[in-house]
mmCIF file of C-alpha atoms in Angstrom:
data_model
loop_
_atom_site.group_PDB
_atom_site.id
_atom_site.type_symbol
_atom_site.label_atom_id
_atom_site.label_comp_id
_atom_site.label_asym_id
_atom_site.label_seq_id
_atom_site.Cartn_x
_atom_site.Cartn_y
_atom_site.Cartn_z
ATOM 1 C CA UNK M 1 88.692 78.986 149.675
ATOM 2 C CA UNK M 2 87.285 76.754 152.530
ATOM 3 C CA UNK M 3 88.791 79.205 156.132
ATOM 4 C CA UNK M 4 89.531 74.851 157.456
ATOM 5 C CA UNK M 5 92.684 74.844 159.822
ATOM 6 C CA UNK M 6 93.430 73.222 161.983
ATOM 7 C CA UNK M 7 94.636 73.978 165.688
ATOM 8 C CA UNK M 8 98.305 74.740 166.071
ATOM 9 C CA UNK M 9 98.410 71.488 168.607
ATOM 10 C CA UNK M 10 96.743 68.994 165.250
ATOM 11 C CA UNK M 11 99.718 70.263 163.242
ATOM 12 C CA UNK M 12 102.477 69.519 165.475
ATOM 13 C CA UNK M 13 101.505 66.063 165.666
ATOM 14 C CA UNK M 14 101.435 65.389 162.108
ATOM 15 C CA UNK M 15 97.603 65.436 161.133
ATOM 16 C CA UNK M 16 96.508 66.879 157.142
ATOM 17 C CA UNK M 17 93.399 68.639 156.531
ATOM 18 C CA UNK M 18 91.524 68.216 153.150
ATOM 19 C CA UNK M 19 89.086 70.744 152.547
ATOM 20 C CA UNK M 20 85.828 71.078 150.134
ATOM 21 C CA UNK M 21 83.647 73.446 149.533
ATOM 22 C CA UNK M 22 80.494 70.424 148.516
ATOM 23 C CA UNK M 23 81.701 66.376 149.162
ATOM 24 C CA UNK M 24 79.016 63.543 148.153
ATOM 25 C CA UNK M 25 80.329 61.558 151.814
ATOM 26 C CA UNK M 26 83.324 63.402 153.846
ATOM 27 C CA UNK M 27 83.138 59.104 155.228
ATOM 28 C CA UNK M 28 83.100 57.577 152.211
ATOM 29 C CA UNK M 29 85.759 59.857 150.314
ATOM 30 C CA UNK M 30 88.007 59.502 153.851
ATOM 31 C CA UNK M 31 87.406 55.413 153.353
ATOM 32 C CA UNK M 32 88.614 55.953 149.646
ATOM 33 C CA UNK M 33 92.888 58.010 150.666
ATOM 34 C CA UNK M 34 92.415 54.124 153.126
ATOM 35 C CA UNK M 35 91.807 52.038 150.303
ATOM 36 C CA UNK M 36 94.107 54.720 147.862
ATOM 37 C CA UNK M 37 96.857 54.170 150.956
ATOM 38 C CA UNK M 38 96.774 56.705 153.293
ATOM 39 C CA UNK M 39 97.503 55.928 156.828
ATOM 40 C CA UNK M 40 95.963 58.176 158.725
ATOM 41 C CA UNK M 41 95.748 61.048 160.317
ATOM 42 C CA UNK M 42 93.608 63.049 157.688
ATOM 43 C CA UNK M 43 90.724 65.006 158.096
ATOM 44 C CA UNK M 44 88.694 65.770 155.682
ATOM 45 C CA UNK M 45 85.421 68.808 155.856
ATOM 46 C CA UNK M 46 83.196 70.293 153.970
ATOM 47 C CA UNK M 47 80.734 73.623 154.391
ATOM 48 C CA UNK M 48 78.316 71.409 152.938
ATOM 49 C CA UNK M 49 76.966 66.761 151.945
ATOM 50 C CA UNK M 50 75.043 65.772 148.917
ATOM 51 C CA UNK M 51 75.271 62.253 150.786
ATOM 52 C CA UNK M 52 75.638 62.238 153.583
ATOM 53 C CA UNK M 53 74.599 59.567 155.672
ATOM 54 C CA UNK M 54 73.564 58.370 159.735
ATOM 55 C CA UNK M 55 72.709 55.379 162.125
ATOM 56 C CA UNK M 56 71.202 52.579 160.251
ATOM 57 C CA UNK M 57 71.293 54.369 156.117
ATOM 58 C CA UNK M 58 69.280 56.621 157.565
ATOM 59 C CA UNK M 59 69.764 60.488 155.514
ATOM 60 C CA UNK M 60 72.415 63.075 157.313
ATOM 61 C CA UNK M 61 71.948 66.113 155.416
ATOM 62 C CA UNK M 62 74.623 68.781 155.390
ATOM 63 C CA UNK M 63 73.325 71.589 153.941
ATOM 64 C CA UNK M 64 75.518 74.280 152.810
ATOM 65 C CA UNK M 65 77.147 76.652 156.260
ATOM 66 C CA UNK M 66 76.707 73.410 158.378
ATOM 67 C CA UNK M 67 80.057 70.971 159.807
ATOM 68 C CA UNK M 68 80.872 67.565 157.718
ATOM 69 C CA UNK M 69 84.432 66.333 159.252
ATOM 70 C CA UNK M 70 85.667 63.120 158.849
ATOM 71 C CA UNK M 71 88.726 61.917 160.492
ATOM 72 C CA UNK M 72 90.104 58.895 159.214
ATOM 73 C CA UNK M 73 92.664 56.727 161.478
ATOM 74 C CA UNK M 74 94.124 53.182 161.017
ATOM 75 C CA UNK M 75 94.335 50.782 163.493
ATOM 76 C CA UNK M 76 97.210 48.033 163.688
ATOM 77 C CA UNK M 77 96.089 46.747 166.885
ATOM 78 C CA UNK M 78 92.417 46.649 169.030
ATOM 79 C CA UNK M 79 90.139 45.837 166.439
ATOM 80 C CA UNK M 80 87.638 45.558 168.774
ATOM 81 C CA UNK M 81 87.936 49.062 170.536
ATOM 82 C CA UNK M 82 87.543 51.180 167.500
ATOM 83 C CA UNK M 83 84.110 51.530 168.521
ATOM 84 C CA UNK M 84 85.109 53.261 171.366
ATOM 85 C CA UNK M 85 86.416 55.925 169.304
ATOM 86 C CA UNK M 86 82.421 57.356 168.679
ATOM 87 C CA UNK M 87 82.929 57.894 172.484
ATOM 88 C CA UNK M 88 86.614 59.437 172.428
ATOM 89 C CA UNK M 89 84.829 62.360 168.738
ATOM 90 C CA UNK M 90 81.298 63.478 171.405
ATOM 91 C CA UNK M 91 83.960 64.640 174.189
ATOM 92 C CA UNK M 92 85.212 66.179 171.542
ATOM 93 C CA UNK M 93 83.060 67.975 169.851
ATOM 94 C CA UNK M 94 81.837 69.013 173.653
ATOM 95 C CA UNK M 95 84.578 70.445 174.392
ATOM 96 C CA UNK M 96 85.234 72.594 171.012
ATOM 97 C CA UNK M 97 81.769 73.601 171.356
ATOM 98 C CA UNK M 98 82.844 75.022 174.918
ATOM 99 C CA UNK M 99 84.699 75.865 173.031
ATOM 100 C CA UNK M 100 83.645 78.186 170.566
ATOM 101 C CA UNK M 101 80.263 78.238 170.706
ATOM 102 C CA UNK M 102 79.887 79.974 174.800
ATOM 103 C CA UNK M 103 77.189 82.106 173.002
ATOM 104 C CA UNK M 104 75.515 79.146 173.408
ATOM 105 C CA UNK M 105 71.296 79.848 174.601
ATOM 106 C CA UNK M 106 72.465 76.429 176.951
ATOM 107 C CA UNK M 107 69.821 75.739 179.907
ATOM 108 C CA UNK M 108 71.271 74.411 182.953
ATOM 109 C CA UNK M 109 69.528 74.186 186.556
ATOM 110 C CA UNK M 110 71.302 75.725 189.499
ATOM 111 C CA UNK M 111 70.868 71.872 191.276
ATOM 112 C CA UNK M 112 72.441 70.045 187.436
ATOM 113 C CA UNK M 113 68.370 69.246 186.413
ATOM 114 C CA UNK M 114 66.451 70.656 184.286
ATOM 115 C CA UNK M 115 68.022 70.483 180.938
ATOM 116 C CA UNK M 116 71.670 68.839 182.055
ATOM 117 C CA UNK M 117 74.878 69.155 184.371
ATOM 118 C CA UNK M 118 76.701 70.183 181.269
ATOM 119 C CA UNK M 119 76.402 73.258 178.190
ATOM 120 C CA UNK M 120 76.231 69.916 175.699
ATOM 121 C CA UNK M 121 75.759 66.798 176.681
ATOM 122 C CA UNK M 122 76.043 63.852 175.953
ATOM 123 C CA UNK M 123 73.440 60.802 174.339
ATOM 124 C CA UNK M 124 74.315 57.586 174.218
ATOM 125 C CA UNK M 125 75.930 56.118 171.084
ATOM 126 C CA UNK M 126 76.585 58.893 169.370
ATOM 127 C CA UNK M 127 74.696 62.048 169.834
ATOM 128 C CA UNK M 128 75.388 65.434 170.906
ATOM 129 C CA UNK M 129 72.696 67.327 172.775
ATOM 130 C CA UNK M 130 71.536 70.637 173.441
ATOM 131 C CA UNK M 131 68.590 71.709 176.033
ATOM 132 C CA UNK M 132 67.591 68.126 175.733
ATOM 133 C CA UNK M 133 67.734 68.688 171.070
ATOM 134 C CA UNK M 134 70.151 67.027 168.021
ATOM 135 C CA UNK M 135 72.866 69.410 167.627
ATOM 136 C CA UNK M 136 74.872 67.070 166.471
ATOM 137 C CA UNK M 137 75.753 63.187 165.223
ATOM 138 C CA UNK M 138 78.511 60.998 165.039
ATOM 139 C CA UNK M 139 78.528 58.354 163.234
ATOM 140 C CA UNK M 140 81.928 55.443 162.575
ATOM 141 C CA UNK M 141 82.488 53.264 159.674
ATOM 142 C CA UNK M 142 85.508 51.065 158.607
ATOM 143 C CA UNK M 143 86.663 49.055 156.018
ATOM 144 C CA UNK M 144 89.225 46.343 156.567
ATOM 145 C CA UNK M 145 92.570 47.503 154.077
ATOM 146 C CA UNK M 146 95.434 44.572 154.758
ATOM 147 C CA UNK M 147 94.633 41.411 158.081
ATOM 148 C CA UNK M 148 96.910 43.984 160.160
ATOM 149 C CA UNK M 149 95.208 47.658 159.177
ATOM 150 C CA UNK M 150 91.504 48.705 159.685
ATOM 151 C CA UNK M 151 90.174 51.678 158.635
ATOM 152 C CA UNK M 152 87.490 53.951 160.715
ATOM 153 C CA UNK M 153 85.949 56.546 159.349
ATOM 154 C CA UNK M 154 84.293 59.033 162.368
ATOM 155 C CA UNK M 155 82.421 61.701 160.703
ATOM 156 C CA UNK M 156 80.751 64.803 162.548
ATOM 157 C CA UNK M 157 78.536 65.986 161.926
ATOM 158 C CA UNK M 158 76.637 69.510 163.872
ATOM 159 C CA UNK M 159 74.118 71.612 162.841
ATOM 160 C CA UNK M 160 75.652 74.680 162.330
ATOM 161 C CA UNK M 161 72.969 77.615 160.313
ATOM 162 C CA UNK M 162 70.283 75.256 159.967
ATOM 163 C CA UNK M 163 68.421 71.528 161.040
ATOM 164 C CA UNK M 164 66.347 68.856 159.994
ATOM 165 C CA UNK M 165 61.917 70.128 159.539
ATOM 166 C CA UNK M 166 61.555 66.236 159.130
ATOM 167 C CA UNK M 167 63.383 63.570 162.223
ATOM 168 C CA UNK M 168 61.922 62.149 164.518
ATOM 169 C CA UNK M 169 62.759 63.259 167.709
ATOM 170 C CA UNK M 170 64.395 67.154 168.737
ATOM 171 C CA UNK M 171 66.795 69.230 167.331
ATOM 172 C CA UNK M 172 68.214 72.140 167.427
ATOM 173 C CA UNK M 173 71.321 74.474 165.742
ATOM 174 C CA UNK M 174 74.420 76.871 167.021
ATOM 175 C CA UNK M 175 72.619 79.473 164.426
ATOM 176 C CA UNK M 176 69.441 78.585 166.378
ATOM 177 C CA UNK M 177 71.470 78.499 169.580
ATOM 178 C CA UNK M 178 71.604 82.127 169.086
ATOM 179 C CA UNK M 179 75.607 81.357 168.567
ATOM 180 C CA UNK M 180 78.252 83.288 167.265
ATOM 181 C CA UNK M 181 80.196 80.092 165.654
ATOM 182 C CA UNK M 182 80.348 79.387 162.274
ATOM 183 C CA UNK M 183 81.479 75.505 161.315
ATOM 184 C CA UNK M 184 84.888 76.626 160.365
ATOM 185 C CA UNK M 185 85.610 78.063 163.628
ATOM 186 C CA UNK M 186 83.823 74.797 165.361
ATOM 187 C CA UNK M 187 86.249 72.993 163.220
ATOM 188 C CA UNK M 188 88.950 74.714 165.088
ATOM 189 C CA UNK M 189 88.644 74.047 168.438
ATOM 190 C CA UNK M 190 87.227 70.353 167.760
ATOM 191 C CA UNK M 191 90.689 69.780 165.208
ATOM 192 C CA UNK M 192 92.614 70.845 169.641
ATOM 193 C CA UNK M 193 90.281 69.158 170.901
ATOM 194 C CA UNK M 194 90.305 65.668 170.173
ATOM 195 C CA UNK M 195 94.322 66.047 170.726
ATOM 196 C CA UNK M 196 93.484 65.776 174.217
ATOM 197 C CA UNK M 197 90.626 63.277 174.277
ATOM 198 C CA UNK M 198 92.635 60.476 171.246
ATOM 199 C CA UNK M 199 96.025 61.268 174.010
ATOM 200 C CA UNK M 200 94.108 58.856 176.280
ATOM 201 C CA UNK M 201 91.992 56.357 174.488
ATOM 202 C CA UNK M 202 95.643 55.386 173.381
ATOM 203 C CA UNK M 203 94.612 51.713 171.627
ATOM 204 C CA UNK M 204 92.366 51.778 173.722
ATOM 205 C CA UNK M 205 94.358 51.210 176.340
ATOM 206 C CA UNK M 206 92.407 54.172 178.398
ATOM 207 C CA UNK M 207 89.247 53.521 178.093
ATOM 208 C CA UNK M 208 88.017 54.140 181.806
ATOM 209 C CA UNK M 209 89.349 57.188 181.585
ATOM 210 C CA UNK M 210 86.643 57.140 178.653
ATOM 211 C CA UNK M 211 84.022 56.248 180.059
ATOM 212 C CA UNK M 212 84.384 57.691 182.764
ATOM 213 C CA UNK M 213 84.904 61.768 180.765
ATOM 214 C CA UNK M 214 81.926 60.321 178.166
ATOM 215 C CA UNK M 215 79.251 59.400 182.046
ATOM 216 C CA UNK M 216 80.587 62.922 183.500
ATOM 217 C CA UNK M 217 78.427 64.965 180.440
ATOM 218 C CA UNK M 218 75.686 61.819 179.770
ATOM 219 C CA UNK M 219 72.469 62.779 179.456
ATOM 220 C CA UNK M 220 69.566 61.651 181.043
ATOM 221 C CA UNK M 221 71.510 59.632 183.674
ATOM 222 C CA UNK M 222 69.886 58.381 185.431
ATOM 223 C CA UNK M 223 66.427 59.266 184.509
ATOM 224 C CA UNK M 224 63.427 56.194 182.885
ATOM 225 C CA UNK M 225 64.856 55.540 178.455
ATOM 226 C CA UNK M 226 63.085 53.888 176.165
ATOM 227 C CA UNK M 227 65.834 51.085 173.908
ATOM 228 C CA UNK M 228 63.886 50.257 171.053
ATOM 229 C CA UNK M 229 66.856 47.405 170.077
ATOM 230 C CA UNK M 230 65.260 45.535 166.688
ATOM 231 C CA UNK M 231 61.803 45.261 166.672
ATOM 232 C CA UNK M 232 60.614 45.248 171.286
ATOM 233 C CA UNK M 233 61.965 48.494 173.218
ATOM 234 C CA UNK M 234 63.373 48.027 176.740
ATOM 235 C CA UNK M 235 62.799 50.330 179.256
ATOM 236 C CA UNK M 236 64.407 50.809 182.628
ATOM 237 C CA UNK M 237 66.336 53.211 184.616
ATOM 238 C CA UNK M 238 69.324 53.958 182.961
ATOM 239 C CA UNK M 239 72.135 53.277 185.701
ATOM 240 C CA UNK M 240 75.376 53.112 183.823
ATOM 241 C CA UNK M 241 77.771 52.363 181.108
ATOM 242 C CA UNK M 242 80.180 49.327 181.225
ATOM 243 C CA UNK M 243 83.553 49.373 180.632
ATOM 244 C CA UNK M 244 82.485 48.053 176.976
ATOM 245 C CA UNK M 245 80.687 51.182 176.739
ATOM 246 C CA UNK M 246 77.177 49.143 176.490
ATOM 247 C CA UNK M 247 74.504 51.037 177.378
ATOM 248 C CA UNK M 248 73.075 48.987 180.944
ATOM 249 C CA UNK M 249 69.921 50.352 182.272
ATOM 250 C CA UNK M 250 68.072 48.861 185.765
ATOM 251 C CA UNK M 251 64.611 47.292 184.656
ATOM 252 C CA UNK M 252 61.527 47.611 186.979
ATOM 253 C CA UNK M 253 61.796 44.156 188.456
ATOM 254 C CA UNK M 254 65.470 44.822 189.763
ATOM 255 C CA UNK M 255 67.931 43.113 187.072
ATOM 256 C CA UNK M 256 69.835 45.028 184.411
ATOM 257 C CA UNK M 257 69.298 44.876 181.184
ATOM 258 C CA UNK M 258 72.985 45.393 179.428
ATOM 259 C CA UNK M 259 72.910 46.604 175.554
ATOM 260 C CA UNK M 260 75.067 46.550 172.743
ATOM 261 C CA UNK M 261 73.317 48.692 170.386
ATOM 262 C CA UNK M 262 70.093 50.521 170.541
ATOM 263 C CA UNK M 263 67.910 53.912 169.903
ATOM 264 C CA UNK M 264 67.515 55.768 173.227
ATOM 265 C CA UNK M 265 64.802 58.138 173.887
ATOM 266 C CA UNK M 266 63.564 59.665 177.187
ATOM 267 C CA UNK M 267 60.854 61.432 178.859
ATOM 268 C CA UNK M 268 57.465 61.414 177.864
ATOM 269 C CA UNK M 269 59.609 59.481 174.329
ATOM 270 C CA UNK M 270 59.879 56.724 176.811
ATOM 271 C CA UNK M 271 57.035 56.522 179.007
ATOM 272 C CA UNK M 272 54.591 55.645 175.639
ATOM 273 C CA UNK M 273 56.835 53.373 174.285
ATOM 274 C CA UNK M 274 59.851 54.857 172.052
ATOM 275 C CA UNK M 275 58.101 56.191 168.785
#
């Protein structure tokens, strides 16, 4: 038995759970289910993931005890808004962490400065940070099942008991933060928190409200950033995200630059040129 279970709100809304001790990739399994006819609202969880993936084909290791979870969502319209489900997932995960890991040692300055304004912050486009270090990542993958049906695998990986050591960015885990929380408790809270933000998103119709919620948790808002876009590095002040949740910076000459995809770096790394 894995110990995973859905929150009552998720069960009532018709969500289902497929729980595993270990899988190759929860995202790959979710898309397989969609190709086999599953219509969505299916959570797939695992305590260990052998072949997890991150953005741009990077490896995302999930050692035993960490959380790997994927929600299969199917869309019959507004395919162009599918990518914004990552912002829904980030908000749900941050809320779940607040609920399930209240004892985590997160540093918040009284004036809202320092490590941030929130216990858990969201880094564009798909990371959750604690004390400025990566705690969790989100990866969306899609497959067109038929002309009017797209399957989206909303993959969520959380460093519960351990974090990777050989990565070019600071990382942390709930265990390192002193949180008394396991993967099962975190998933239970996540399945509940998802309901709130998904009901607001409404196939993309409520994206403006999701954007506002995301900005309230945004890491680095108003600070100097460097964004690696392909082989180029763009520098400026992180000003906002636009109506389509694209990253907007104010460059040194006062111009605004809107970025659809890239790797964002803060602080000393931004000053040095994003590595």
